[in-house]
Coordinates of C-alpha atoms in Angstrom, one line a residue:
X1222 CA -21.3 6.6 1.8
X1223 CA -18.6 4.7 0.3
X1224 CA -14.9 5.9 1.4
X1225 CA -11.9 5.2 -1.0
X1226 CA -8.9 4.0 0.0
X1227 CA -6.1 5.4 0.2
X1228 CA -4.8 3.9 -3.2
X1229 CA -8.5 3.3 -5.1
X1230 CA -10.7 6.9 -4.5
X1231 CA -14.0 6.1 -4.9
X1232 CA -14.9 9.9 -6.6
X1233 CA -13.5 10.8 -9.9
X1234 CA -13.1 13.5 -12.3
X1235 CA -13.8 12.9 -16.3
X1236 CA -13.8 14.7 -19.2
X1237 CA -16.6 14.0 -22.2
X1238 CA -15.2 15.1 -25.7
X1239 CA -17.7 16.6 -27.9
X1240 CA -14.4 17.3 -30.4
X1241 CA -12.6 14.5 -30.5
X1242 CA -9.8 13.4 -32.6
X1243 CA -6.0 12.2 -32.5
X1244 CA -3.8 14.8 -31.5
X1245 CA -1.2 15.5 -34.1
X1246 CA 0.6 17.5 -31.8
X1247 CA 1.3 14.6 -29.2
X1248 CA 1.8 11.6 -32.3
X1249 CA 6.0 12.1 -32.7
X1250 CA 6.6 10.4 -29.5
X1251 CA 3.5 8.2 -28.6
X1252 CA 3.5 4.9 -30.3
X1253 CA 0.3 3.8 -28.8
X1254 CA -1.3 6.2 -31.3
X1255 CA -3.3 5.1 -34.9
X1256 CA -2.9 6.6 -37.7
X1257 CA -6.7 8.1 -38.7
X1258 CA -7.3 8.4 -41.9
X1259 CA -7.4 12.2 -43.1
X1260 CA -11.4 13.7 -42.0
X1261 CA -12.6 10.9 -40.4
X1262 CA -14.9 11.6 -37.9
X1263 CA -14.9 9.7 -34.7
X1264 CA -16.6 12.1 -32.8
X1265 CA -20.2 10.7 -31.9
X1266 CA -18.3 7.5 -31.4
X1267 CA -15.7 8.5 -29.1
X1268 CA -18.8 10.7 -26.9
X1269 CA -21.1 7.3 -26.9
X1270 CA -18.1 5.3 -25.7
X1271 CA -17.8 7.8 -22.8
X1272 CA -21.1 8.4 -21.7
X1273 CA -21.6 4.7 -21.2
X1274 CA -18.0 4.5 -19.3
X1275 CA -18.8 6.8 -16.7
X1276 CA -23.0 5.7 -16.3
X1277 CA -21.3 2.3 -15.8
X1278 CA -19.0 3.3 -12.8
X1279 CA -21.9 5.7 -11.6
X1280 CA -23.2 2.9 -11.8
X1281 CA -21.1 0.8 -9.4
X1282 CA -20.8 3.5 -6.7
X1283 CA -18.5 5.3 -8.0
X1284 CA -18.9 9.4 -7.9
X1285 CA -17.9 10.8 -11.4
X1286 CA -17.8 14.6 -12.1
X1287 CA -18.3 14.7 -15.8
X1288 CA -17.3 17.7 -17.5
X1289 CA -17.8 18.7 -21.1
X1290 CA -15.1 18.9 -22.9
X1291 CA -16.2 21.1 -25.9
X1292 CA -13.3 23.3 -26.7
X1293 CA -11.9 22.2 -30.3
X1294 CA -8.4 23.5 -29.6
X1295 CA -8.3 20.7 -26.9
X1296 CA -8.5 17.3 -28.6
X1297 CA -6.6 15.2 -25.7
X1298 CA -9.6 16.7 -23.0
X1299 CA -11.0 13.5 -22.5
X1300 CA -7.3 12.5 -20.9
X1301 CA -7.4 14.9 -17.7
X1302 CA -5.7 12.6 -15.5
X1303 CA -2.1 14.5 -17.4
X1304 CA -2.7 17.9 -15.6
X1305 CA -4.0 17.9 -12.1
X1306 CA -4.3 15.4 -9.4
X1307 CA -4.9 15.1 -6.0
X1308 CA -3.3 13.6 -2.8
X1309 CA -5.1 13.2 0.8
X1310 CA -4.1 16.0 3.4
X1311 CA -5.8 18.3 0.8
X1312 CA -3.2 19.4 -1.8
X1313 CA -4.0 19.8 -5.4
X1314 CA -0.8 19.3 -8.2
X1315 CA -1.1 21.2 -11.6
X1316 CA 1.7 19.8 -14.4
X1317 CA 3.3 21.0 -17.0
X1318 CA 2.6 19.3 -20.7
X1319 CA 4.6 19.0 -23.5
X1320 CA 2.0 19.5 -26.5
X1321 CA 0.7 23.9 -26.3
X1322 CA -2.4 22.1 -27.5
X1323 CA -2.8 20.3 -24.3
X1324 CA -1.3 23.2 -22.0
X1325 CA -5.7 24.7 -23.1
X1326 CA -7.0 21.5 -20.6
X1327 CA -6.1 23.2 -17.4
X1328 CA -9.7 24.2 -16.7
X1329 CA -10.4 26.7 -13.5
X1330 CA -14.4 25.3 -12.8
X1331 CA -13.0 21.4 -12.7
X1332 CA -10.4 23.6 -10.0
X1333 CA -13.8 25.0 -8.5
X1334 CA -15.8 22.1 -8.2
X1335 CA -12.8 20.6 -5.9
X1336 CA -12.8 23.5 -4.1
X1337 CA -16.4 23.7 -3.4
X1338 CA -17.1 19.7 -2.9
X1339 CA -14.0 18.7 -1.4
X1340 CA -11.3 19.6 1.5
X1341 CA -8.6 21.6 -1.1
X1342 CA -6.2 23.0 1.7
X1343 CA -4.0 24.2 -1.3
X1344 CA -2.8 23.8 -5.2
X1345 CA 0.9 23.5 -6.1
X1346 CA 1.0 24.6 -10.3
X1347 CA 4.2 23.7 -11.7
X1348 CA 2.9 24.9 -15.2
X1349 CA 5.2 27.8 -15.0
X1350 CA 8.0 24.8 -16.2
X1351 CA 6.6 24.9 -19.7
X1352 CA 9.1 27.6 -21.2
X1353 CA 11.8 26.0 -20.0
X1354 CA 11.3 22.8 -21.4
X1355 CA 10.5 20.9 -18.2
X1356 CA 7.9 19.1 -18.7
X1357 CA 5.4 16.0 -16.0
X1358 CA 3.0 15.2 -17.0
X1359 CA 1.0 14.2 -14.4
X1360 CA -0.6 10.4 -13.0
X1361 CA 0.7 10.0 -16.7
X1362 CA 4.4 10.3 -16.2
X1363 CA 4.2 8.9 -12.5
X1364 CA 2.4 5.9 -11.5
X1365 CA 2.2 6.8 -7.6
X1366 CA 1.9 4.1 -4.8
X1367 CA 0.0 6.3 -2.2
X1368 CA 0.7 3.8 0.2
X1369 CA 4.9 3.2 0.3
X1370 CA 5.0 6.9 -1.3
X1371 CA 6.7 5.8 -4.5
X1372 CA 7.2 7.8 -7.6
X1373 CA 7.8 5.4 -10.4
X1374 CA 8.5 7.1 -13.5
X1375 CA 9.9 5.7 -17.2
X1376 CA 12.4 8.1 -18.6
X1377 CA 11.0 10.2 -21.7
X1378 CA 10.8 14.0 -22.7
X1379 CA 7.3 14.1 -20.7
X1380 CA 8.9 13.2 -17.5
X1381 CA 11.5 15.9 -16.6
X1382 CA 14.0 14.6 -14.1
X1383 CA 13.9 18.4 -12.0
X1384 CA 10.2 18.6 -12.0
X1385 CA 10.1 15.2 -11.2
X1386 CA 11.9 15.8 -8.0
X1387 CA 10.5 18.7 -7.2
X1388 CA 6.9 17.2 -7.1
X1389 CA 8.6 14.5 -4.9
X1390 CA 10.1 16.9 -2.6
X1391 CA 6.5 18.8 -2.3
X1392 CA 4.3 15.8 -1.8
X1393 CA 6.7 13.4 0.1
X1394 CA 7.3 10.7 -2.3
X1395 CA 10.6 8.9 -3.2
X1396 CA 11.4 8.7 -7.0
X1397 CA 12.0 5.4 -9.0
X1398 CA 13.4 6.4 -12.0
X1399 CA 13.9 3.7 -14.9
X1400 CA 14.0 3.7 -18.9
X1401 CA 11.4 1.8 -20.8
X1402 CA 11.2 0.8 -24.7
X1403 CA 9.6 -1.0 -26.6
X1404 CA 11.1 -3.7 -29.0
X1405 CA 12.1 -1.2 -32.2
X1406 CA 13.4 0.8 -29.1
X1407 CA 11.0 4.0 -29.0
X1408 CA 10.6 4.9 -25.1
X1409 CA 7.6 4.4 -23.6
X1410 CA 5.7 7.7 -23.3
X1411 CA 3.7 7.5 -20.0
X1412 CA 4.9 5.4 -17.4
X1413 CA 0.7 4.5 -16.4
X1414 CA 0.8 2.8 -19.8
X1415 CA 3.6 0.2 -18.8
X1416 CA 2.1 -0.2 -15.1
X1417 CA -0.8 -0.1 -13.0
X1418 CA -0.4 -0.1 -8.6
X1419 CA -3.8 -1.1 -6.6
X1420 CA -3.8 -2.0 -3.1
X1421 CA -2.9 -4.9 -2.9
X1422 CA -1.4 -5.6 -6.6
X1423 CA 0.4 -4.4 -9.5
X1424 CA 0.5 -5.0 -13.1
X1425 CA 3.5 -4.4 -14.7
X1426 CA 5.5 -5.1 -18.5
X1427 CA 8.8 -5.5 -16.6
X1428 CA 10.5 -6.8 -19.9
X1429 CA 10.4 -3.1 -21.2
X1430 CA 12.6 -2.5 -18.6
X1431 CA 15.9 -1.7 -20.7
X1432 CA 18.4 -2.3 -18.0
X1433 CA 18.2 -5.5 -15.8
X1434 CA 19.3 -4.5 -12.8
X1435 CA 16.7 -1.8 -12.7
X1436 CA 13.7 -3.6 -13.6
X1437 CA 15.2 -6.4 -10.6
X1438 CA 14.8 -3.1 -8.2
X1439 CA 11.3 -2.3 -9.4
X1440 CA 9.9 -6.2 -8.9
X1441 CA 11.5 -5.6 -5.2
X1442 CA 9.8 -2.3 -4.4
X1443 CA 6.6 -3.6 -5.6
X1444 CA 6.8 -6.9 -3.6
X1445 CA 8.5 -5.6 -0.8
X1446 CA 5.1 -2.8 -0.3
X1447 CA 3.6 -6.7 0.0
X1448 CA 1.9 -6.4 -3.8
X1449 CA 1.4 -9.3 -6.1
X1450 CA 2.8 -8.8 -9.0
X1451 CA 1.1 -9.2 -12.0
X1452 CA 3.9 -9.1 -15.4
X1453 CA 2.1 -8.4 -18.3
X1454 CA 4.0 -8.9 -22.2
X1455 CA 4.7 -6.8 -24.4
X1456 CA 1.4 -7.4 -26.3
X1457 CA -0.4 -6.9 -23.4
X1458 CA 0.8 -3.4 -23.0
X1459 CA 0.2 -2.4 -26.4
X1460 CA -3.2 -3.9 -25.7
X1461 CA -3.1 -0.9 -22.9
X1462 CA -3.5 -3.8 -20.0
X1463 CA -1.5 -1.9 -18.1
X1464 CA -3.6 1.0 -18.4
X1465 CA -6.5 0.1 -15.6
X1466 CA -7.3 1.9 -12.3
X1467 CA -7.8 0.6 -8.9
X1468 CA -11.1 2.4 -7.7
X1469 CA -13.4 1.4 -4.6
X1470 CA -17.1 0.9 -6.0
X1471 CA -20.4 0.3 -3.1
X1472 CA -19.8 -3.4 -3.2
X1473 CA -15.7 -2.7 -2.3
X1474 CA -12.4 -2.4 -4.8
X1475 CA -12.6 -3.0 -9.0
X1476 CA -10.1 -2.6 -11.5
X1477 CA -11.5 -0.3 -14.1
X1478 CA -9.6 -1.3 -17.5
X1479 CA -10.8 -1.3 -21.2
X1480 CA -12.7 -4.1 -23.2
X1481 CA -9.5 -4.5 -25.2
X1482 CA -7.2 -4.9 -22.1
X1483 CA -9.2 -7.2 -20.3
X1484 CA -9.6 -9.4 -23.6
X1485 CA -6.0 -9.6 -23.9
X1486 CA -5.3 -10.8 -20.3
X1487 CA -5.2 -14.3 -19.8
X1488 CA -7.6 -16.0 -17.7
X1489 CA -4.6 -16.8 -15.3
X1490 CA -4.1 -13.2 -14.8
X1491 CA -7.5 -12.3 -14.4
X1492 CA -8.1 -14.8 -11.5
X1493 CA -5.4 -13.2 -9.9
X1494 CA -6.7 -9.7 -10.0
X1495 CA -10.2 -11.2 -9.2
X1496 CA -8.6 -12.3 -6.1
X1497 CA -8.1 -8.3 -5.3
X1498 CA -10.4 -6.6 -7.1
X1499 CA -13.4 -7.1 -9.6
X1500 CA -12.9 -6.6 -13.2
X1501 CA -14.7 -3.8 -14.6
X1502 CA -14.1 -3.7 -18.6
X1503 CA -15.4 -0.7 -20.2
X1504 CA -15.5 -1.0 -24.4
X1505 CA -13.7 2.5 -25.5
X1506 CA -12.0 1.5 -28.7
X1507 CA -12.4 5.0 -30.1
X1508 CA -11.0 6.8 -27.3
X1509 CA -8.0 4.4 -27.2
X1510 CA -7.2 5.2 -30.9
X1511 CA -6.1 8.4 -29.0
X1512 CA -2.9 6.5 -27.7
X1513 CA -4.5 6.3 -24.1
X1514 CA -7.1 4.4 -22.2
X1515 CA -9.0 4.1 -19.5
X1516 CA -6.4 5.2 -16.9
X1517 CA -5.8 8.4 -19.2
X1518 CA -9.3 9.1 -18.8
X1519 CA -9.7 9.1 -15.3
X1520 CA -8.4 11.4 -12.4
X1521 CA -8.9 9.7 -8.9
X1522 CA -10.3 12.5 -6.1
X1523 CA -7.8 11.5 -3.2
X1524 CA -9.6 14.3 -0.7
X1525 CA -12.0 14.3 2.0
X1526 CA -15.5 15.5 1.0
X1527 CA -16.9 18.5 2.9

C-alpha cells in the first residue's frame, strides 16, 4: 500500500454532481465564476468530466471515495474540500460557509465512512459560526503547509479573522494572513485559488499580493520551509494554475491540476514541477465554469487507515 505524505495524502474524498450548475448564491464575490446563460444544462457534462477525473487518479494509485452528490439544493457539492478536512493525529475540522445553499454539503455518511475506514480520534464543527457571520471556509480559505504548520489565508468575507484563529489555536498552526486582488481590485475569494504548497514546492501569484512588504514575508516563509517557489501571473491564476494538489500516486508524488492550468503554464514552469512531482492534467472545463477547480474538488484524507 501506498502511504501519503504528510503534505500529498494518497486517499481522497470527492463528490460527483448529478445536479450541477453555477451557484447564484456564491457569484457576488467570486470572480472566477461564468456567466451561464439562463437554462443551460451542463449537467451530463459536468458528471462525464468527473467520472473520468477520479477513474484517472484511481487510476494512478490514488484511493477516491466517490460520493453522489444528488441533492438539487446543493449545486457547489462537487466542491467538498470547503467543509471538512482532515489532519494526521486523527482530528476531523467541519467549517462554516457563507452561501445557506452550501451550509446542505455537510453530509454525515462522508463523516461515517471516515469513521469506519480511517483512525478519526475526534471532529471539531465550527458550523455553529454561521449566525454570527463568521465564516472559513475550509482548505478553501487556508492553504495549509502540514509540514512548517502554516495557515496562509487571503483576506475576504469567507475567511473570518476569529475563526481563523481559532482553527489555528485547535490544530497547531500559525496564521499568515495577507490581502489579495486582482487588477480591477476585487479580493480574491479562496486563498487555494492564488496558491498551491506540495512537499517540496509551491506555486504562487505573489503579484496579487496588495501590500509589498507582505507578499516579501510570504516568498520567505515559503523558501525558508526549503520550497521552490514557483510565481505564477495573473493569467495564470485566472487560468486556476494555482488551483492543483500535491497527492502521492503508486509510482510516488503528482500534481493533480486541470487541462486548462496545465496549458497555461509555461514549459519552464512545468519542468520545474516535473522536477518534484508528475503532472497529472485532468480536462474539467465544465466544473471549472463553477469558479473552482480541481483543488475545489478534492479533499486530501490526512489519517491513518484502520
Amino acid at each position: 500500500m501506498i502511504r501519503g505524505t504528510l503534505q500529498a495524502p494518497s486517499a481522497v474524498v470527492m463528490v460527483r454532481p448529478h445536479h450541477f450548475t453555477v451557484n447564484t448564491e456564491t457569484a457576488a464575490d467570486n470572480a472566477f465564476q461564468a456567466e451561464v446563460q439562463t437554462g443551460a444544462d451542463h449537467t451530463t457534462a459536468a458528471f462525464e468530466e468527473h467520472t473520468r477525473a477520479a477513474q484517472t487518479l484511481k487510476d494512478l494509485g490514488i484511493r477516491v471515495h466517490v460520493f453522489e452528490g444528488e441533492d438539487p439544493r446543493t449545486p457547489d457539492c462537487v466542491f467538498p474540500n470547503n467543509w471538512f478536512s482532515t489532519h494526521a493525529g486523527g482530528h476531523v475540522a467541519l467549517y462554516p460557509m457563507k452561501a445557506q445553499n452550501r451550509r446542505l454539503e455537510r453530509r454525515q455518511d462522508v463523516l461515517e465512512l471516515l469513521k469506519a475506514e480511517y483512525r478519526v480520534q475526534d471532529i471539531i464543527d465550527y458550523s455553529g459560526l454561521e449566525p454570527d457571520g463568521l465564516f472559513l471556509e475550509g482548505t478553501g480559505a487556508m492553504v495549509l503547509d502540514h509540514i512548517d504548520r502554516v495557515a496562509y489565508a487571503a483576506e475576504s468575507d469567507r475567511t473570518n479573522p476569529i475563526a481563523l484563529e481559532r482553527f489555528c489555536t485547535h490544530f497547531n498552526y500559525e496564521p499568515m494572513v495577507f490581502a489579495a486582488a486582482d487588477q480591477s481590485g476585487t479580493p480574491i475569494y479562496h486563498t487555494n485559488v492564488l496558491m498551491c504548497i506540495g512537499t517540496g514546492f509551491a506555486l504562487i501569484g505573489t503579484g496579487l499580493i496588495t501590500n509589498p512588504e507582505r507578499r516579501a514575508e510570504v516568498l520567505d516563509r515559503l523558501r525558508a520551509a526549503g520550497r521552490d517557489v514557483i510565481e505564477l501571473s495573473e493569467a495564470q491564476i485566472a487560468g486556476f494554475a494555482g488551483n492543483a494538489i500535491e497527492l502521492t500516486g503508486k509510482n510516488g508524488p503528482l500534481l493533480a491540476l486541470s487541462q486548462t492550468a496545465f496549458d497555461i503554464l509555461t514549459p519552464e514552469q512545468r519542468a520545474r514541477i516535473e522536477t518534484h512531482a508528475e503532472l497529472v492534467p485532468l480536462s474539467i472545463d465544465t466544473i471549472e465554469m463553477a469558479g473552482g477547480s480541481v483543488r475545489c474538488t478534492i479533499a486530501g484524507i490526512h489519517l491513518a487507515r484502520r
